[in-house]
Tab-separated table of C-alpha atoms in Angstrom:
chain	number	residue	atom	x	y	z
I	837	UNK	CA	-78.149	49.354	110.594
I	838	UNK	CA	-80.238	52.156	108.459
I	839	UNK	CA	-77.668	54.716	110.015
I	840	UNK	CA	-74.343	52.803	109.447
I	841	UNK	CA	-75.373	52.402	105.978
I	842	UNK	CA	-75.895	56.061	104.994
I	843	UNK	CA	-72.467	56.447	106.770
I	844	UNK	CA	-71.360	53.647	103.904
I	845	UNK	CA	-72.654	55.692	101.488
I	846	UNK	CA	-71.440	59.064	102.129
I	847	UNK	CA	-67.903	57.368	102.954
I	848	UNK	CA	-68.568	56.072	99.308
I	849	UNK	CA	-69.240	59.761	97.990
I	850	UNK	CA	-66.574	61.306	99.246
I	851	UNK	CA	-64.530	58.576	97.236
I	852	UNK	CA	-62.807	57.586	100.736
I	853	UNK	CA	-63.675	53.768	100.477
I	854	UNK	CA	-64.120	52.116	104.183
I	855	UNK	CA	-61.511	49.764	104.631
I	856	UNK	CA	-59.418	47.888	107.347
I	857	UNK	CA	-56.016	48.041	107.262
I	858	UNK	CA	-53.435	45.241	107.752
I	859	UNK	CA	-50.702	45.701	109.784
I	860	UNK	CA	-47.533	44.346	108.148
I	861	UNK	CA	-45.719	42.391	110.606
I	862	UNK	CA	-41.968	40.779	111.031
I	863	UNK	CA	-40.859	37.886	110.948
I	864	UNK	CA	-39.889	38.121	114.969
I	865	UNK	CA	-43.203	39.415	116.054
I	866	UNK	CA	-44.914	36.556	114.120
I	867	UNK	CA	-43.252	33.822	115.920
I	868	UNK	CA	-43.372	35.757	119.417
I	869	UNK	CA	-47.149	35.691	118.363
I	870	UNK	CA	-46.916	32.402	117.580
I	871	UNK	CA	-45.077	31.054	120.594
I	872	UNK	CA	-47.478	32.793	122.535
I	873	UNK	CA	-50.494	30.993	120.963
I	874	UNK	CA	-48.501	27.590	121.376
I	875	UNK	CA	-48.180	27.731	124.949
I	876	UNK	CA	-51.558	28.866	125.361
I	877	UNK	CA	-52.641	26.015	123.504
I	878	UNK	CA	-50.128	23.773	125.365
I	879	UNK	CA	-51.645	25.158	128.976
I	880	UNK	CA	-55.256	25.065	127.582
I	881	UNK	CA	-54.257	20.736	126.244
I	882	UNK	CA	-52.920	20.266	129.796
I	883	UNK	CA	-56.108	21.540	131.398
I	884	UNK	CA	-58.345	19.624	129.466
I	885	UNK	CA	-56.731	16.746	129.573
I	886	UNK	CA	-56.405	17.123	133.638
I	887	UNK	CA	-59.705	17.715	133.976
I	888	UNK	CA	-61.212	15.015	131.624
I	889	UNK	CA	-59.250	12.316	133.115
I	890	UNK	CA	-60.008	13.460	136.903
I	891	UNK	CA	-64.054	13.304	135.333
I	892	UNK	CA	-63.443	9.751	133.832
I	893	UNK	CA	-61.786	8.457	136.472
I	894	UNK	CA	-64.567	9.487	139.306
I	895	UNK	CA	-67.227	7.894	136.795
I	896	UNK	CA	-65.617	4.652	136.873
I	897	UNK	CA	-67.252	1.677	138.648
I	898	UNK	CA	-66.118	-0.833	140.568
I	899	UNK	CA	-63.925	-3.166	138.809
I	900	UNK	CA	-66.273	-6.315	139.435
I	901	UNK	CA	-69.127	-4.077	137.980
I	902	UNK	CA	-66.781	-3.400	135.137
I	903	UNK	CA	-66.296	-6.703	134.451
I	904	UNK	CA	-69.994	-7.802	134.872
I	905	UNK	CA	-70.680	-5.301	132.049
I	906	UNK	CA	-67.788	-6.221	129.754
I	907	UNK	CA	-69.300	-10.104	130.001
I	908	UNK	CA	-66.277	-11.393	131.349
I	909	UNK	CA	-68.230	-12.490	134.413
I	910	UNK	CA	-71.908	-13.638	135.044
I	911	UNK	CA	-74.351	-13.185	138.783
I	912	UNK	CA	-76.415	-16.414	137.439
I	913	UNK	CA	-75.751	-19.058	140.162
I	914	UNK	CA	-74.740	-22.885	139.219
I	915	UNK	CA	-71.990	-23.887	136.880
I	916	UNK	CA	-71.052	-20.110	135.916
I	917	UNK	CA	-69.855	-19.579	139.784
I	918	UNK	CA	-66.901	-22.127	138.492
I	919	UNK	CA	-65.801	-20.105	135.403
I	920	UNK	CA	-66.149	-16.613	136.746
I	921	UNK	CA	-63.572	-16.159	139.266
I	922	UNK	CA	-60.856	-16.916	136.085
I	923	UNK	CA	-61.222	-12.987	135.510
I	924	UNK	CA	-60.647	-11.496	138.920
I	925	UNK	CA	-58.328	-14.096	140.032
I	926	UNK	CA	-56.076	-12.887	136.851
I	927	UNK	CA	-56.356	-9.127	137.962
I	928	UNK	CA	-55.618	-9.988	140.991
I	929	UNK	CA	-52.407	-11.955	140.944
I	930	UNK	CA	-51.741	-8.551	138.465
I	931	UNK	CA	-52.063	-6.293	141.104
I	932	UNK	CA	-55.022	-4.291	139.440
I	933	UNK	CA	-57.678	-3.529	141.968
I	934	UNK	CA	-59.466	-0.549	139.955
I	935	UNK	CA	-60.413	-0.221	136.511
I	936	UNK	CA	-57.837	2.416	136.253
I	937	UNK	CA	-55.045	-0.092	137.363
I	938	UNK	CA	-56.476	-2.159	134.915
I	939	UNK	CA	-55.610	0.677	131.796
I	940	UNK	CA	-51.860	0.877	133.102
I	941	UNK	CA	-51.307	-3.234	132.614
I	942	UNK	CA	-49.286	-4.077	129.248
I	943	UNK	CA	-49.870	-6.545	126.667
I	944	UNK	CA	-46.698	-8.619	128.252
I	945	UNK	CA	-47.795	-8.124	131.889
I	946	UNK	CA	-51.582	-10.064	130.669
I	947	UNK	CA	-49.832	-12.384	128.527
I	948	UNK	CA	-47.653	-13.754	131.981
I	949	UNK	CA	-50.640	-14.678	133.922
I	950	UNK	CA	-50.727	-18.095	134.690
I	951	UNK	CA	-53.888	-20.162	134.715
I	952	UNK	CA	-56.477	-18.587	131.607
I	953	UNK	CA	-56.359	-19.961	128.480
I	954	UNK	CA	-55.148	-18.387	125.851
I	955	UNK	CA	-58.376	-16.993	124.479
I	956	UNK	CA	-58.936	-15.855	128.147
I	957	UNK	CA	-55.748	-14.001	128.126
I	958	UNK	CA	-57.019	-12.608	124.791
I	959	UNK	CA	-59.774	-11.525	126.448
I	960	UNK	CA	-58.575	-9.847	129.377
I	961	UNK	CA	-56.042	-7.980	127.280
I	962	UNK	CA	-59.503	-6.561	125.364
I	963	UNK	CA	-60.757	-5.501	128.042
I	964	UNK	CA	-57.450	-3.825	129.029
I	965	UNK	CA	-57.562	-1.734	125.630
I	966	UNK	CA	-61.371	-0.848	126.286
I	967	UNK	CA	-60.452	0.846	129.756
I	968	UNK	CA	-57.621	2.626	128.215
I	969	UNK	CA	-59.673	3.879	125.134
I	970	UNK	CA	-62.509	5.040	126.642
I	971	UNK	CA	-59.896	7.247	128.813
I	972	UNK	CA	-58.090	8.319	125.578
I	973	UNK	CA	-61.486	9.445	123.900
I	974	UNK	CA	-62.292	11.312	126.348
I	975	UNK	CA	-59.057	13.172	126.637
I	976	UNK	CA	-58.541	14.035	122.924
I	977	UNK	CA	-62.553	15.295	122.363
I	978	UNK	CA	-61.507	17.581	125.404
I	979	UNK	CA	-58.085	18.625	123.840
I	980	UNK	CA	-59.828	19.294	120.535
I	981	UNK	CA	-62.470	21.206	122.341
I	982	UNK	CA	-60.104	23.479	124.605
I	983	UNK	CA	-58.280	24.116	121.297
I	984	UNK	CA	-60.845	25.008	118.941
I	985	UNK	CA	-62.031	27.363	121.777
I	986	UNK	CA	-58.302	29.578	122.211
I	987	UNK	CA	-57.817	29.586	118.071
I	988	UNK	CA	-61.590	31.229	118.374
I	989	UNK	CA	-60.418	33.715	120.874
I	990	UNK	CA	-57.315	34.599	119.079
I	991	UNK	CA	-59.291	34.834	116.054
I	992	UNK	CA	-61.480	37.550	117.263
I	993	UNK	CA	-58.262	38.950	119.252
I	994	UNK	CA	-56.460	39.324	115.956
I	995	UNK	CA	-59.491	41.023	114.230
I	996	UNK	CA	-60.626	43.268	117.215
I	997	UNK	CA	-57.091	44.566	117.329
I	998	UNK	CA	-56.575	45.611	113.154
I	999	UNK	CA	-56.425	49.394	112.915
I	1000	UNK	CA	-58.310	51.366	110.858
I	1001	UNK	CA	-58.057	53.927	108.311
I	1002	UNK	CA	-57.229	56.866	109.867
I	1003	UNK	CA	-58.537	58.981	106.404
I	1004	UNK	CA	-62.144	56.779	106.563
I	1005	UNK	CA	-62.761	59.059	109.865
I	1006	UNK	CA	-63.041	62.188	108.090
I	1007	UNK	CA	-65.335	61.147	105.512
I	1008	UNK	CA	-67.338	60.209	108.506
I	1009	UNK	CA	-67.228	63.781	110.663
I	1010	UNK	CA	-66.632	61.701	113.685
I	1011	UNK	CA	-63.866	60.841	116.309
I	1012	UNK	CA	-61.621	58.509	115.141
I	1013	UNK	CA	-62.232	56.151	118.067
I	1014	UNK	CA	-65.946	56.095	117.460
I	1015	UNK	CA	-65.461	55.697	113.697
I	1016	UNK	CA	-63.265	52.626	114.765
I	1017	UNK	CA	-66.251	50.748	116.569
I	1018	UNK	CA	-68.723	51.469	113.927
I	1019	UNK	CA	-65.986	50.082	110.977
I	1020	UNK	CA	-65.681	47.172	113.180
I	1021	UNK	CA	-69.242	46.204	113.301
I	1022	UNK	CA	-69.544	46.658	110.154
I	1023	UNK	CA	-66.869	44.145	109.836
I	1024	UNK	CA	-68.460	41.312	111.443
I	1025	UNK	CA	-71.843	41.942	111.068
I	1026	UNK	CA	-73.797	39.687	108.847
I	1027	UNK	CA	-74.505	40.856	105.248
I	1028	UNK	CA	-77.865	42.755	104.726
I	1029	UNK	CA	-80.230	40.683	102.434
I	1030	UNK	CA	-79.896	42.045	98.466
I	1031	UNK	CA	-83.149	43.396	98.409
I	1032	UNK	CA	-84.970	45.020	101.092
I	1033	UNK	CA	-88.831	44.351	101.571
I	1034	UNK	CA	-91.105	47.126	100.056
I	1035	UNK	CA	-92.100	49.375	103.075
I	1036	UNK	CA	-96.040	50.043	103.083
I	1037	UNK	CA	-97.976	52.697	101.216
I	1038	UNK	CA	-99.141	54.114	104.874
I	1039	UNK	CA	-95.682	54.388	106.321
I	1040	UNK	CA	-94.294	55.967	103.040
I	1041	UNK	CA	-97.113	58.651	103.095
I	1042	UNK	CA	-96.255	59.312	106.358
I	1043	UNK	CA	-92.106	59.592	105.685
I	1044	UNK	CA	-92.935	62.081	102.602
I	1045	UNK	CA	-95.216	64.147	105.167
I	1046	UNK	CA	-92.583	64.331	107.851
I	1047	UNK	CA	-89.810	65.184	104.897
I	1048	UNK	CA	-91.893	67.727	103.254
I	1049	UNK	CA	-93.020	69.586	105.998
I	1050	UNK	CA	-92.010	73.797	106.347
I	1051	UNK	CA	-89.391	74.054	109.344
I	1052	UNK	CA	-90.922	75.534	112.165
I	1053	UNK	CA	-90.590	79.241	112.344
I	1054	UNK	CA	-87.252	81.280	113.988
């Protein structure tokens, strides 16, 4: 860091001020750049999506276990024996075996059943939507993730690929190409604090030595 800052400073001597140029760009390579980033996005989406619904769908129980958890049926022996089947004889005259048959049933489809009560119905219906949200939650944190992550890498694409200023090279005595690496960390490299830390008596004494000491002979 001590180094690329004395190369600031001579760059700053020379009057040749560091800098990054922008490249100016039309208006057909911004939306070819564009529609590339759209169906990256659009594959990354897919992906996610894929994968988050494959995850959900091997985490979910067994639909009487679902429905044991949801409260819409009870183990306790007795009386509740005679109330419980109203649940699973529903799903079943519905066709839904799994709890991910149960997230494709419509409002209409639960509303048809004959035999629960209304507020049954009602509650079966609930359940429905709780299935199919917990499946949509999933899905759009895992969009939004996979998302986030390709607008980061195109970020840092973008940047990595700005050119330089061909005229900051010669105030720097280097290779252009190496001059380009060093302008770029400089780029993204976190601000130095404003004021440095006082360096200690000893290791100044020992600097001024080194600097004032004759150059060895011939």
């Amino acid at each position: 860091r001590a180094a690329l800052a004395v190369c600031f400073a001579n760059a700053v001597r020379a009057k040749d001020v560091v800098k990054v140029v922008e490249v100016k760009t039309t208006a057909a390579q911004q939306r070819k750049r564009a529609n590339a980033l759209s169906k990256r996005i659009a594959a990354a989406e897919y992906a996610a999506a894929t994968a988050a619904k494959a995850s959900i769908r091997a985490d979910d129980p067994p639909l009487e276990v679902a429905l044991l958890n949801a409260g819409l049926t009870s183990s306790a022996p007795g009386e509740h024996n005679l109330v419980d089947p109203v649940f699973p004889r529903a799903l079943r005259w519905l066709n839904a075996t799994t709890v991910d048959d149960v997230r494709s049933l419509e409002r209409e489809e639960v509303s048809q059943v004959d035999g629960p009560s209304s507020a049954d119905r009602r509650k079966l219906w609930l359940f429905c939507v709780a299935q199919r949200e917990a499946l949509e939650t999933a899905v759009t944190e895992a969009t939004k993730t996979a998302v986030a992550e390709v607008r980061e890498l195109e970020a840092v694409k973008r940047a990595a690929s700005r050119p330089v200023d061909p005229r900051a090279a010669i105030a720097f005595r280097v290779p252009e190409a190496c001059f380009v690496r060093i302008a770029r960390f400089l780029y993204h490299a976190p601000r130095p604090p404003p004021t440095p830390p006082p360096l200690d008596a000893e290791i100044l004494g020992l600097l001024e030595g080194f600097v004032r000491r004759p150059p060895p002979p011939g």
